[in-house]
PDB file of C-alpha atoms in Angstrom:
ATOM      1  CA  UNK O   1     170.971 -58.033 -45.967  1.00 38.00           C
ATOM      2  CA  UNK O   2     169.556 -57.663 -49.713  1.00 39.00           C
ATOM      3  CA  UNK O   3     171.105 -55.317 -52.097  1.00 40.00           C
ATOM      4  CA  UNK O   4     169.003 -52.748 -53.719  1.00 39.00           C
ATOM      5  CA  UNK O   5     167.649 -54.572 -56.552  1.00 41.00           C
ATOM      6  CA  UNK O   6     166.206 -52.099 -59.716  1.00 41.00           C
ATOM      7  CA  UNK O   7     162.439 -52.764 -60.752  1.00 42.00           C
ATOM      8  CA  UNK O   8     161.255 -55.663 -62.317  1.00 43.00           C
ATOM      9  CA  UNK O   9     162.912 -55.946 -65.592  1.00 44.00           C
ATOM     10  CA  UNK O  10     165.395 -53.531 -65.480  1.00 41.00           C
ATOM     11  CA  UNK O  11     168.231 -53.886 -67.603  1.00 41.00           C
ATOM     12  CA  UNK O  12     170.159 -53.635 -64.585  1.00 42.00           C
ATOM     13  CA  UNK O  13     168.142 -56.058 -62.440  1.00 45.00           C
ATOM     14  CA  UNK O  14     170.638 -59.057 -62.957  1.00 42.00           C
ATOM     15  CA  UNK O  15     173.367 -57.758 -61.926  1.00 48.00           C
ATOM     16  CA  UNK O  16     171.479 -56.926 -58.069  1.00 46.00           C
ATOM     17  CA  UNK O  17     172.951 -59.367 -55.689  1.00 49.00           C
ATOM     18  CA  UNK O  18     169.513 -61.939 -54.582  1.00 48.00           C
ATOM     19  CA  UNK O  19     170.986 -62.763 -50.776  1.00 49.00           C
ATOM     20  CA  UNK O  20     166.986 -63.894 -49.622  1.00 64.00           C
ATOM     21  CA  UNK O  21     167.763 -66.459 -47.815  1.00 71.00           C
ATOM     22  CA  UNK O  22     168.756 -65.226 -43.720  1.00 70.00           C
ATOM     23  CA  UNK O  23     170.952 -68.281 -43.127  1.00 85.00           C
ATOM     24  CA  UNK O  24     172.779 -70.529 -45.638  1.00 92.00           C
ATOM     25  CA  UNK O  25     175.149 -71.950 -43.065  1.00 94.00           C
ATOM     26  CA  UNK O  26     175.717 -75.947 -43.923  1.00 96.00           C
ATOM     27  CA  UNK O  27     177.985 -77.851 -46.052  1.00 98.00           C
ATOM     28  CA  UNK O  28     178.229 -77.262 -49.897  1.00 98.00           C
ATOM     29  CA  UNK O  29     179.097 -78.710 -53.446  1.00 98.00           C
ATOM     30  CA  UNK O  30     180.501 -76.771 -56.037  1.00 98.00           C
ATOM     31  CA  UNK O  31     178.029 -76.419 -59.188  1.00 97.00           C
ATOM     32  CA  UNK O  32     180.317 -77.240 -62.122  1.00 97.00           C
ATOM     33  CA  UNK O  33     177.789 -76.851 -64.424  1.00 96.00           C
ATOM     34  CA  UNK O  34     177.346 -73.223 -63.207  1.00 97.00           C
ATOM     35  CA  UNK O  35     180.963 -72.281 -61.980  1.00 98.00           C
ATOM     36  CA  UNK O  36     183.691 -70.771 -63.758  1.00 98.00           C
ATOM     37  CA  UNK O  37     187.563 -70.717 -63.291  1.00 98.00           C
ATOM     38  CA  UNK O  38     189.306 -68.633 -65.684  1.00 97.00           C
ATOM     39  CA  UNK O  39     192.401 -67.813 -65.896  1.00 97.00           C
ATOM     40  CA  UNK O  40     194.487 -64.722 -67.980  1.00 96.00           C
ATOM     41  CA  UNK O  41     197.655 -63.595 -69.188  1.00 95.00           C
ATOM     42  CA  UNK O  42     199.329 -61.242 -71.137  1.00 90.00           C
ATOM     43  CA  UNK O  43     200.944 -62.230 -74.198  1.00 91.00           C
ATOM     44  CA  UNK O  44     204.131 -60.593 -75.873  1.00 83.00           C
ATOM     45  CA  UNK O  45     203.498 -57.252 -73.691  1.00 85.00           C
ATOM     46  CA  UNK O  46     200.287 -56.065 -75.991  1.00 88.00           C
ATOM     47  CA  UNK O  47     197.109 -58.147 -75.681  1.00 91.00           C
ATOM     48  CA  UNK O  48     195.394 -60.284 -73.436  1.00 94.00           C
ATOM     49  CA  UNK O  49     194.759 -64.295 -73.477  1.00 95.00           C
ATOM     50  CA  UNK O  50     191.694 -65.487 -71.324  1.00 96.00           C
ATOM     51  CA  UNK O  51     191.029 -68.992 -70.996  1.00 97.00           C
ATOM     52  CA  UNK O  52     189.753 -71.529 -68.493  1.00 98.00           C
ATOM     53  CA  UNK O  53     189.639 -74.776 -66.473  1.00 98.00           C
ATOM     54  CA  UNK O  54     187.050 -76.943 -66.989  1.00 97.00           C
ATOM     55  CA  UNK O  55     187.358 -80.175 -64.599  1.00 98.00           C
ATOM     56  CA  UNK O  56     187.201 -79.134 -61.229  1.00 98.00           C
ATOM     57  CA  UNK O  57     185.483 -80.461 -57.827  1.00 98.00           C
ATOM     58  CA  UNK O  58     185.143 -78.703 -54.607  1.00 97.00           C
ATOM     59  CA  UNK O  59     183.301 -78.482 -50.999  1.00 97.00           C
ATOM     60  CA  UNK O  60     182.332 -75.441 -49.085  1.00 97.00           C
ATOM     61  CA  UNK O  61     181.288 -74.867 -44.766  1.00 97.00           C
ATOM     62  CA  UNK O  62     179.390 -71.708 -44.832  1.00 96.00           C
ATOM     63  CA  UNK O  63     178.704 -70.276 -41.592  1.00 95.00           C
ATOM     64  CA  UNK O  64     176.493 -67.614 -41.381  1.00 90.00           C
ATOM     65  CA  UNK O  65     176.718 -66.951 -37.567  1.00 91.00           C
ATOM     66  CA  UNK O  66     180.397 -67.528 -37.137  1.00 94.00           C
ATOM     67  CA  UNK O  67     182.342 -67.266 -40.716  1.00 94.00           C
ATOM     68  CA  UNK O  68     185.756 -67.957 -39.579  1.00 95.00           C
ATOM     69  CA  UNK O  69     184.542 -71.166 -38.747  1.00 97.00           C
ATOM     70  CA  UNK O  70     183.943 -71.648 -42.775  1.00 97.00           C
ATOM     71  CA  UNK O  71     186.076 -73.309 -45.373  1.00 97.00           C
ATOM     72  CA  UNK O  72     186.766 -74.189 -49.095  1.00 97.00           C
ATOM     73  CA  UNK O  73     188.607 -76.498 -50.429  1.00 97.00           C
ATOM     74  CA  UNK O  74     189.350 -76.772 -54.955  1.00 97.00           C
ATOM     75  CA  UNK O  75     190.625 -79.241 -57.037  1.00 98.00           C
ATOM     76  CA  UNK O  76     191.826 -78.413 -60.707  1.00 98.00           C
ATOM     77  CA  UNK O  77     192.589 -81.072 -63.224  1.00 98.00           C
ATOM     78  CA  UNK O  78     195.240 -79.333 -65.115  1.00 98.00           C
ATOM     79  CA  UNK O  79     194.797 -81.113 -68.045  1.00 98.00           C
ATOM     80  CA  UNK O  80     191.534 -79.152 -68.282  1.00 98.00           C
ATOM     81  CA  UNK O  81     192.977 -75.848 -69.346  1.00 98.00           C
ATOM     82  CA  UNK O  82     191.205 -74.864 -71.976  1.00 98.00           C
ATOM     83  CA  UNK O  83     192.035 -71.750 -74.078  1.00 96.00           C
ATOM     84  CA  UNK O  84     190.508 -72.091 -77.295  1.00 96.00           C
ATOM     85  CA  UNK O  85     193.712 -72.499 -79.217  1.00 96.00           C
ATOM     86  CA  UNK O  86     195.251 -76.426 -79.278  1.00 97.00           C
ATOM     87  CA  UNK O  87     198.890 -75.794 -80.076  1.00 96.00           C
ATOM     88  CA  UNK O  88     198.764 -73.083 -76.611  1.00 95.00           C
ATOM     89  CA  UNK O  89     196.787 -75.485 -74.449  1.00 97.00           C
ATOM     90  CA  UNK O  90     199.391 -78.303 -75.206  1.00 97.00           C
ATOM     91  CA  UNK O  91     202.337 -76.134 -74.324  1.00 96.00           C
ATOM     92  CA  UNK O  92     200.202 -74.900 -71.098  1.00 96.00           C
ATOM     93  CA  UNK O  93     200.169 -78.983 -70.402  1.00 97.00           C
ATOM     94  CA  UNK O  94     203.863 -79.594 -71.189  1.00 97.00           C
ATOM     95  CA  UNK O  95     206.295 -79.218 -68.754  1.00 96.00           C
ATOM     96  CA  UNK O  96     207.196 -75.772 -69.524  1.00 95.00           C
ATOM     97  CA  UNK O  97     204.112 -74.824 -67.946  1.00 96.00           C
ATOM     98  CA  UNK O  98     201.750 -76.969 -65.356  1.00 96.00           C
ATOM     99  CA  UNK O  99     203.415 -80.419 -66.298  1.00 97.00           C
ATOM    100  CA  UNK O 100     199.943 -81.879 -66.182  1.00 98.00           C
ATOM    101  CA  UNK O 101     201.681 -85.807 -66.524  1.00 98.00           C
ATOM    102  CA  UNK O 102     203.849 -84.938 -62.781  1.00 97.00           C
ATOM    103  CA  UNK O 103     201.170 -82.713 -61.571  1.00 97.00           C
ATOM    104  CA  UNK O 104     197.475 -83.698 -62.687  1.00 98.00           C
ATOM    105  CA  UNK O 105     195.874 -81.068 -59.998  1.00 98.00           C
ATOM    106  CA  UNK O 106     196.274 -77.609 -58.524  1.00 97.00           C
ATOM    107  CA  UNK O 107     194.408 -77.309 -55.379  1.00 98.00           C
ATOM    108  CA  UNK O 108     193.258 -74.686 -53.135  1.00 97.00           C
ATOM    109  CA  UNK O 109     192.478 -75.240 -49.049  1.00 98.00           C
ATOM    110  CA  UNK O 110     191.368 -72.223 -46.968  1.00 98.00           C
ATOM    111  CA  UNK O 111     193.097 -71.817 -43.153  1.00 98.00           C
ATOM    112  CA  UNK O 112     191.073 -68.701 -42.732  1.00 97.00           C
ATOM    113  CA  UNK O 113     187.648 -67.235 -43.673  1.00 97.00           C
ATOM    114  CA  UNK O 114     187.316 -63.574 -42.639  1.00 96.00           C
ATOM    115  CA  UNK O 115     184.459 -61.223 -42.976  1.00 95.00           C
ATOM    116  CA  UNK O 116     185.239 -57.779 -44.335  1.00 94.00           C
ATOM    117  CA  UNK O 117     181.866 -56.513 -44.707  1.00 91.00           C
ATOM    118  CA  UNK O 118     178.102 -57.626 -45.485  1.00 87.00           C
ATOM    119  CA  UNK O 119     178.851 -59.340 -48.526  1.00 90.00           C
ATOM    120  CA  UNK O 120     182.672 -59.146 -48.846  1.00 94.00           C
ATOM    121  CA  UNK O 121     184.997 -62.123 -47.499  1.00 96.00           C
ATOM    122  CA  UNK O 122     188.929 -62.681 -47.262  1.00 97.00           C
ATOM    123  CA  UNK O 123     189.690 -65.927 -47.831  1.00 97.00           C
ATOM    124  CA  UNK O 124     192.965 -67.305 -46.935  1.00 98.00           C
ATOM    125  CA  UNK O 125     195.060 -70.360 -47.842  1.00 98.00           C
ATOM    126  CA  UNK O 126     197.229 -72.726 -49.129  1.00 98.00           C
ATOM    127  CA  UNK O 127     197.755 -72.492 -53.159  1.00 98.00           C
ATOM    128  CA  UNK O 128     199.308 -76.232 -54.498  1.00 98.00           C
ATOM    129  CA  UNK O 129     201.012 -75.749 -58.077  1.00 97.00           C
ATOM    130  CA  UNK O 130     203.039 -78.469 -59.444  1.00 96.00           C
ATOM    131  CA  UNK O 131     204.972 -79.396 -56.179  1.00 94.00           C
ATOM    132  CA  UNK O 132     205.324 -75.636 -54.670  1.00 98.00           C
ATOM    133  CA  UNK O 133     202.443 -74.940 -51.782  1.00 98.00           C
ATOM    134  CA  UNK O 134     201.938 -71.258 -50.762  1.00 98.00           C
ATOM    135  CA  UNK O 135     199.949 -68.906 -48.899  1.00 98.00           C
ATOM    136  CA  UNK O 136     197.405 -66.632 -50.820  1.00 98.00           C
ATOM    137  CA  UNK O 137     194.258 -64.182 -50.235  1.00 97.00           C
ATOM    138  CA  UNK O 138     191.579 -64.496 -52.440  1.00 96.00           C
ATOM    139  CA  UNK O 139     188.204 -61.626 -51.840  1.00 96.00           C
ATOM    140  CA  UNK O 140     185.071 -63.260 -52.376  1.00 96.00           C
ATOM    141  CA  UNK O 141     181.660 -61.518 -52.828  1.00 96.00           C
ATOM    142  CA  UNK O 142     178.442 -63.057 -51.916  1.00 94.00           C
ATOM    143  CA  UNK O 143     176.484 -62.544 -54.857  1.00 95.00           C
ATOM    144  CA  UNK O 144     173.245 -64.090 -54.282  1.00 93.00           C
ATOM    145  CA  UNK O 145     171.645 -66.846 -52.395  1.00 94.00           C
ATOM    146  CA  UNK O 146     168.390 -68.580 -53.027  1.00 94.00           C
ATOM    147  CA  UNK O 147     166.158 -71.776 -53.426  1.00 92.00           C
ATOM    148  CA  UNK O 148     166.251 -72.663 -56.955  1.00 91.00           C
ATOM    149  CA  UNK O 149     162.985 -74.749 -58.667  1.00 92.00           C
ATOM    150  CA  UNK O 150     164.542 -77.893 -57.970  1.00 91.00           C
ATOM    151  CA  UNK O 151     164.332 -77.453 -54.319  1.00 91.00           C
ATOM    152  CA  UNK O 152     168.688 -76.865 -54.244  1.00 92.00           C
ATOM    153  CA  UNK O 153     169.732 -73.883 -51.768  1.00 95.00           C
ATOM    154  CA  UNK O 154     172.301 -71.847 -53.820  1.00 96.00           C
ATOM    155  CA  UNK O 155     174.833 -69.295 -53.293  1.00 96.00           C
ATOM    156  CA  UNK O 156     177.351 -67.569 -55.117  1.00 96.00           C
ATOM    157  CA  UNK O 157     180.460 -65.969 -54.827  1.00 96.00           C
ATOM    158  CA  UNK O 158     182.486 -64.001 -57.446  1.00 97.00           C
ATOM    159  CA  UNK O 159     186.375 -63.140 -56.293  1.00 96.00           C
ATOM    160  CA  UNK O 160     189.769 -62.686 -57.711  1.00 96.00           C
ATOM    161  CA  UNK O 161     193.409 -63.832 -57.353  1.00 95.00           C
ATOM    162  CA  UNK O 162     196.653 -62.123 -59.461  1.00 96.00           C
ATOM    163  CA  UNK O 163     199.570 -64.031 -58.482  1.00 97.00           C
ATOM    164  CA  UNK O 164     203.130 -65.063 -60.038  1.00 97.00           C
ATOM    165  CA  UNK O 165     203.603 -68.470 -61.929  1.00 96.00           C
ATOM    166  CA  UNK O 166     207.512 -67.660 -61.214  1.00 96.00           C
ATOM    167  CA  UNK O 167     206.536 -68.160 -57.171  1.00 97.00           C
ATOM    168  CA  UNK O 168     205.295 -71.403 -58.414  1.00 97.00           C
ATOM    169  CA  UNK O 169     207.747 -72.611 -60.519  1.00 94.00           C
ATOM    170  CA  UNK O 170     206.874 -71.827 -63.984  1.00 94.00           C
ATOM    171  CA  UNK O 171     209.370 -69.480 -65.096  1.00 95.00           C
ATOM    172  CA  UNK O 172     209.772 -70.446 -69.061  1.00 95.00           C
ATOM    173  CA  UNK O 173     209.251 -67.635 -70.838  1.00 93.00           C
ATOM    174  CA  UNK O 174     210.805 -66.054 -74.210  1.00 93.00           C
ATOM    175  CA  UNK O 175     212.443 -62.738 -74.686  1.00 90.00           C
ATOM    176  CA  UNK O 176     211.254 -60.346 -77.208  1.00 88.00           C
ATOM    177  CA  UNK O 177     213.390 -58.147 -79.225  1.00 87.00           C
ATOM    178  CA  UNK O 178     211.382 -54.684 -78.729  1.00 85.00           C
ATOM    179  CA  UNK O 179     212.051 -55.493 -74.848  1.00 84.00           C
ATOM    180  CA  UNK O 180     209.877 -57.564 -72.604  1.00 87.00           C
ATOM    181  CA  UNK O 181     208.480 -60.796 -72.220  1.00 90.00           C
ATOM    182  CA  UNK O 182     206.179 -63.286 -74.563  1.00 91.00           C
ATOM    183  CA  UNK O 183     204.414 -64.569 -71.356  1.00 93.00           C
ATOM    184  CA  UNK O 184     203.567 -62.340 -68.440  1.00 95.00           C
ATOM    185  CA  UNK O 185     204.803 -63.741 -65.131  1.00 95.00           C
ATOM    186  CA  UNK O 186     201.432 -61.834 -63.137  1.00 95.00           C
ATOM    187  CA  UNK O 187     198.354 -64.270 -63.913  1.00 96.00           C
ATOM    188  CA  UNK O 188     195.302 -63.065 -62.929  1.00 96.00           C
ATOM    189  CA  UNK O 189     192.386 -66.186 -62.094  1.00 96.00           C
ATOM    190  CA  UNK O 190     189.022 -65.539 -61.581  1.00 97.00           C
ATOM    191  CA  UNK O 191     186.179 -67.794 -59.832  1.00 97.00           C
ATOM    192  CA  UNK O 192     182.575 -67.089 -60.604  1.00 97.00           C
ATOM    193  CA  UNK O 193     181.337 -69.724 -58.607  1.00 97.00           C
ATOM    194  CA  UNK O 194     177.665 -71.458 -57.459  1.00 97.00           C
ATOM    195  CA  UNK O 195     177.562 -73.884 -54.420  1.00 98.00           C
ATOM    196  CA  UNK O 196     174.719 -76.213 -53.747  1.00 97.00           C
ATOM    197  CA  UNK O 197     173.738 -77.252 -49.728  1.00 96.00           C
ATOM    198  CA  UNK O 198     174.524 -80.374 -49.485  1.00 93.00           C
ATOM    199  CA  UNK O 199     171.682 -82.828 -48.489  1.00 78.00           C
TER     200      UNK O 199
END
């Protein structure tokens, strides 16, 4: 079930998937501390603007026998979008954008886990924005599991989603005079994301 891993101190050797354990079906916690949920954008049609959330909570079934009998569910605080730049962030917050004083959370709730391949899943389900709900796919990969020093069974999962903030509702946006857009409607988020078995 293990990747090939490189030798011992390899330059490569952390980017070798660690699946060790053979089971890691139970009930989970997301690992704030270790997850990530960015988010990105282009920005008047020539460069890119990455940023982040950085309040979130979730829960996780894994089942290792049966995977369509897992789940995931996210909550985002919106007010957590972080993007290193103030004045951005507060128009993010405002209601041009994710109206974070109507809508304090995005959140994501899987109706279907399927299993594409050893360490590749499809997960389905509903997408919560403001007030708009909709179906998406988001493609996980396992990319590790393990017992950490503190006794914790960890895994993690890497995937990513590209959807439309128009679908969603957030349609401001600012013409420019060379043609195009100042805000790209395609947003691309991306979950790096460590879940701890629940005791």
């Amino acid at each position: 079930m293990a990747k090939h891993r490189a030798p011992e101190g390899s330059p490569t050797d952390f980017d070798a998937a660690t699946v060790a354990l053979a089971d890691v079906s139970g009930d989970y916690t997301i690992d704030v501390a270790h997850t990530r949920i960015g988010i990105r954008a282009r920005h008047a049609m020539v460069t890119t603007v990455r940023g982040a959330f950085t309040d979130f909570a979730g829960e996780a079934h894994l089942d290792t026998l049966k995977p369509e009998a897992s789940s995931v569910s996210i909550r985002i605080r919106t007010a957590s979008v972080d993007t290193g730049q103030a004045d951005r962030d507060a128009h993010l917050r405002s209601p041009d954008f994710l109206d974070v004083e109507r809508w304090p959370e995005m959140v994501f709730a899987s109706t279907d886990v399927e299993q594409v391949d050893e360490e590749t899943f499809e997960v389905t389900g509903d997408l919560t924005i403001r007030d708009v709900t909709r179906p998406v796919t988001v493609e996980f990969t396992l990319t590790g599991s393990a017992k950490d020093p503190f006794g914790n069974t960890r895994v993690g999962f890497e995937g990513a989603l590209s959807i439309k903030r128009s679908d969603w509702g957030l349609v401001w946006n600012t013409p420019l005079d060379t043609g195009g857009v100042l805000v790209s409607d395609r947003i691309q988020v991306e979950f790096d994301v460590s879940v701890i078995r629940s005791a």
